[in-house]
Amino acid sequence: DEILGPFATVAVEDVATKFINRLEDGIAPRAYLSEEESDEEKAEITTSDLEEFIATQSIATITTIGPANFQKIGKSGRPLVVGIVDFKDESQVNEAKAELTKYVTSDGPADIVDKYYFGMMDGVRWKKFLEQFRVHQIPQYIVLDVPTKNFYQNETYTKLEDFLEAVHDRSIPRENAKALKRGGFLGKIEGIFIDNLPYSLLVALLLVFAFVYMLVPPSEGLEPSMDDNIHEDLLFEEEVRKNSQAQAPAAQDASPAQEAESKKDK
């Protein structure tokens, strides 16, 4: 109890000998090994498992997001669920933080909660930055994947649970900030390409392969085949035979005349 202080929920002697807990002010401890997992096989703590636990638990349950940590949190392996509020409005901040915390720690399905990191952002101070994600009024929630700039936004969903449910059943379509910025036909094509990865990449590669295949002429016709060579040889041999036959009678006809001329000379 002296070590855990206000975070203690059970007596130290009542838990497994080997245990690790993530401690955060105002949040129940998250155990790496719980009492139910204290059998001999599960009590083995491996370095890789411990590193994974530390990595996933190193970010606060609800983070205040700003320029100092936006890239770090956004590129930690999960998309962000962000409550956009006016930080000068205390009631708005407290309400959003309470709803986020309750969803993460108790109300939210584990399969959804474990996919995201959760936080809040000052929608007044960072108004211009948030406009690329269609945020034009607050408070509201958005889901943002920082590396790709894919996002889900719809201000008509005021409750976090309803918003995330709509995201997962695709009632709210996925959009891309880069495509919106580009605009026009190319922007739409880019958005479609990004939305359908990796299948769109496979289609693009197939199209490139087909295009290259059409440009390269087939090998047939460029070089004579073996059959063509044999045919040419046979024609050549036939032509030689005919020439030989034509020359033979001429030689025979010339022989008597040559003999008579020879006798006359003598």
Tab-separated table of C-alpha atoms in Angstrom, residues 8-132:
chain	number	residue	atom	x	y	z
A	8	ALA	CA	-3.886	0.466	-4.731
A	9	THR	CA	-7.004	-1.615	-5.296
A	10	VAL	CA	-5.913	-4.888	-3.672
A	11	ALA	CA	-3.404	-5.850	-1.017
A	12	VAL	CA	0.020	-6.726	-2.401
A	13	GLU	CA	0.010	-10.117	-0.681
A	14	ASP	CA	-3.263	-11.048	-2.452
A	15	VAL	CA	-1.871	-10.868	-5.992
A	16	ALA	CA	0.604	-12.967	-7.919
A	17	THR	CA	4.270	-12.728	-7.057
A	18	LYS	CA	5.051	-11.478	-10.563
A	19	PHE	CA	2.808	-8.614	-11.633
A	20	ILE	CA	3.065	-5.286	-13.418
A	21	ASN	CA	0.494	-2.505	-13.333
A	22	ARG	CA	0.145	0.676	-15.353
A	23	LEU	CA	-0.695	3.500	-12.963
A	24	GLU	CA	-2.412	6.731	-13.998
A	25	ASP	CA	-4.019	9.337	-11.816
A	26	GLY	CA	-7.794	8.900	-11.759
A	27	ILE	CA	-7.706	5.701	-13.837
A	28	ALA	CA	-7.921	2.146	-12.478
A	29	PRO	CA	-4.607	0.252	-12.751
A	30	ARG	CA	-4.160	-1.828	-15.870
A	31	ALA	CA	-2.478	-5.109	-15.020
A	32	TYR	CA	-0.026	-6.927	-17.240
A	33	LEU	CA	-0.696	-10.062	-15.140
A	34	SER	CA	-3.962	-10.280	-13.220
A	35	GLU	CA	-4.865	-12.691	-10.412
A	36	GLU	CA	-6.672	-14.914	-12.922
A	37	GLU	CA	-3.521	-15.066	-15.031
A	38	SER	CA	-1.202	-15.985	-12.171
A	39	ASP	CA	-0.789	-19.651	-13.105
A	40	GLU	CA	2.770	-20.781	-13.743
A	41	GLU	CA	2.574	-20.671	-17.565
A	42	LYS	CA	1.130	-17.153	-17.809
A	43	ALA	CA	3.336	-15.826	-15.030
A	44	GLU	CA	6.328	-16.015	-17.343
A	45	ILE	CA	7.179	-12.449	-18.373
A	46	THR	CA	9.042	-12.267	-21.666
A	47	THR	CA	10.979	-9.229	-22.821
A	48	SER	CA	9.001	-8.875	-26.055
A	49	ASP	CA	5.633	-9.089	-24.275
A	50	LEU	CA	6.735	-6.581	-21.671
A	51	GLU	CA	7.999	-4.153	-24.329
A	52	GLU	CA	4.684	-4.432	-26.170
A	53	PHE	CA	2.751	-3.775	-22.957
A	54	ILE	CA	4.876	-0.716	-22.166
A	55	ALA	CA	4.530	0.631	-25.714
A	56	THR	CA	0.747	0.331	-25.771
A	57	GLN	CA	0.345	1.711	-22.248
A	58	SER	CA	2.835	4.589	-22.503
A	59	ILE	CA	0.194	7.038	-23.749
A	60	ALA	CA	-2.287	8.533	-21.317
A	61	THR	CA	-5.879	7.296	-21.409
A	62	ILE	CA	-7.044	10.759	-22.443
A	63	THR	CA	-4.292	12.949	-23.888
A	64	THR	CA	-4.287	16.689	-24.454
A	65	ILE	CA	-3.130	16.867	-28.072
A	66	GLY	CA	-1.107	19.760	-29.444
A	67	PRO	CA	1.899	20.505	-31.676
A	68	ALA	CA	4.347	19.034	-29.136
A	69	ASN	CA	2.874	15.522	-29.190
A	70	PHE	CA	0.603	15.339	-32.242
A	71	GLN	CA	3.083	13.500	-34.480
A	72	LYS	CA	4.379	11.222	-31.721
A	73	ILE	CA	0.936	10.046	-30.622
A	74	GLY	CA	-0.462	10.008	-34.142
A	75	LYS	CA	2.322	7.750	-35.375
A	76	SER	CA	2.267	5.322	-32.459
A	77	GLY	CA	0.367	2.647	-34.369
A	78	ARG	CA	-3.272	3.599	-33.810
A	79	PRO	CA	-5.683	6.196	-35.195
A	80	LEU	CA	-6.811	8.975	-32.835
A	81	VAL	CA	-10.262	9.642	-31.455
A	82	VAL	CA	-10.201	13.365	-30.726
A	83	GLY	CA	-12.712	15.449	-28.841
A	84	ILE	CA	-12.604	18.954	-30.331
A	85	VAL	CA	-13.582	21.493	-27.666
A	86	ASP	CA	-12.985	25.074	-26.563
A	87	PHE	CA	-10.329	24.798	-23.852
A	88	LYS	CA	-11.495	28.092	-22.361
A	89	ASP	CA	-14.941	26.592	-21.784
A	90	GLU	CA	-14.367	24.555	-18.617
A	91	SER	CA	-17.744	22.807	-18.684
A	92	GLN	CA	-17.196	21.765	-22.312
A	93	VAL	CA	-13.751	20.375	-21.508
A	94	ASN	CA	-14.944	18.476	-18.427
A	95	GLU	CA	-17.922	17.001	-20.234
A	96	ALA	CA	-15.855	15.764	-23.158
A	97	LYS	CA	-13.124	14.346	-20.907
A	98	ALA	CA	-15.668	12.550	-18.732
A	99	GLU	CA	-17.381	11.006	-21.766
A	100	LEU	CA	-14.073	9.921	-23.292
A	101	THR	CA	-12.826	8.445	-20.010
A	102	LYS	CA	-16.055	6.557	-19.352
A	103	TYR	CA	-16.079	5.113	-22.847
A	104	VAL	CA	-12.458	3.969	-22.683
A	105	THR	CA	-12.561	2.517	-19.165
A	106	SER	CA	-16.026	0.978	-18.983
A	107	ASP	CA	-18.662	1.629	-21.650
A	108	GLY	CA	-16.756	1.059	-24.878
A	109	PRO	CA	-16.382	-2.402	-26.460
A	110	ALA	CA	-12.819	-3.643	-26.031
A	111	ASP	CA	-12.455	-4.460	-29.738
A	112	ILE	CA	-13.104	-0.797	-30.559
A	113	VAL	CA	-11.291	0.812	-27.632
A	114	ASP	CA	-8.102	-1.148	-28.339
A	115	LYS	CA	-7.949	0.200	-31.902
A	116	TYR	CA	-7.488	3.850	-30.908
A	117	TYR	CA	-5.725	6.386	-28.752
A	118	PHE	CA	-8.054	8.989	-27.252
A	119	GLY	CA	-7.505	12.670	-26.628
A	120	MET	CA	-8.764	16.236	-26.778
A	121	MET	CA	-7.718	19.225	-28.852
A	122	ASP	CA	-8.383	22.946	-28.533
A	123	GLY	CA	-10.739	23.660	-31.419
A	124	VAL	CA	-10.402	27.432	-31.050
A	125	ARG	CA	-6.638	27.681	-30.893
A	126	TRP	CA	-6.103	25.168	-33.719
A	127	LYS	CA	-9.117	26.171	-35.798
A	128	LYS	CA	-7.208	26.637	-39.067
A	129	PHE	CA	-5.406	23.312	-38.714
A	130	LEU	CA	-8.661	21.435	-38.040
A	131	GLU	CA	-10.468	22.905	-41.044
A	132	GLN	CA	-8.688	20.401	-43.305
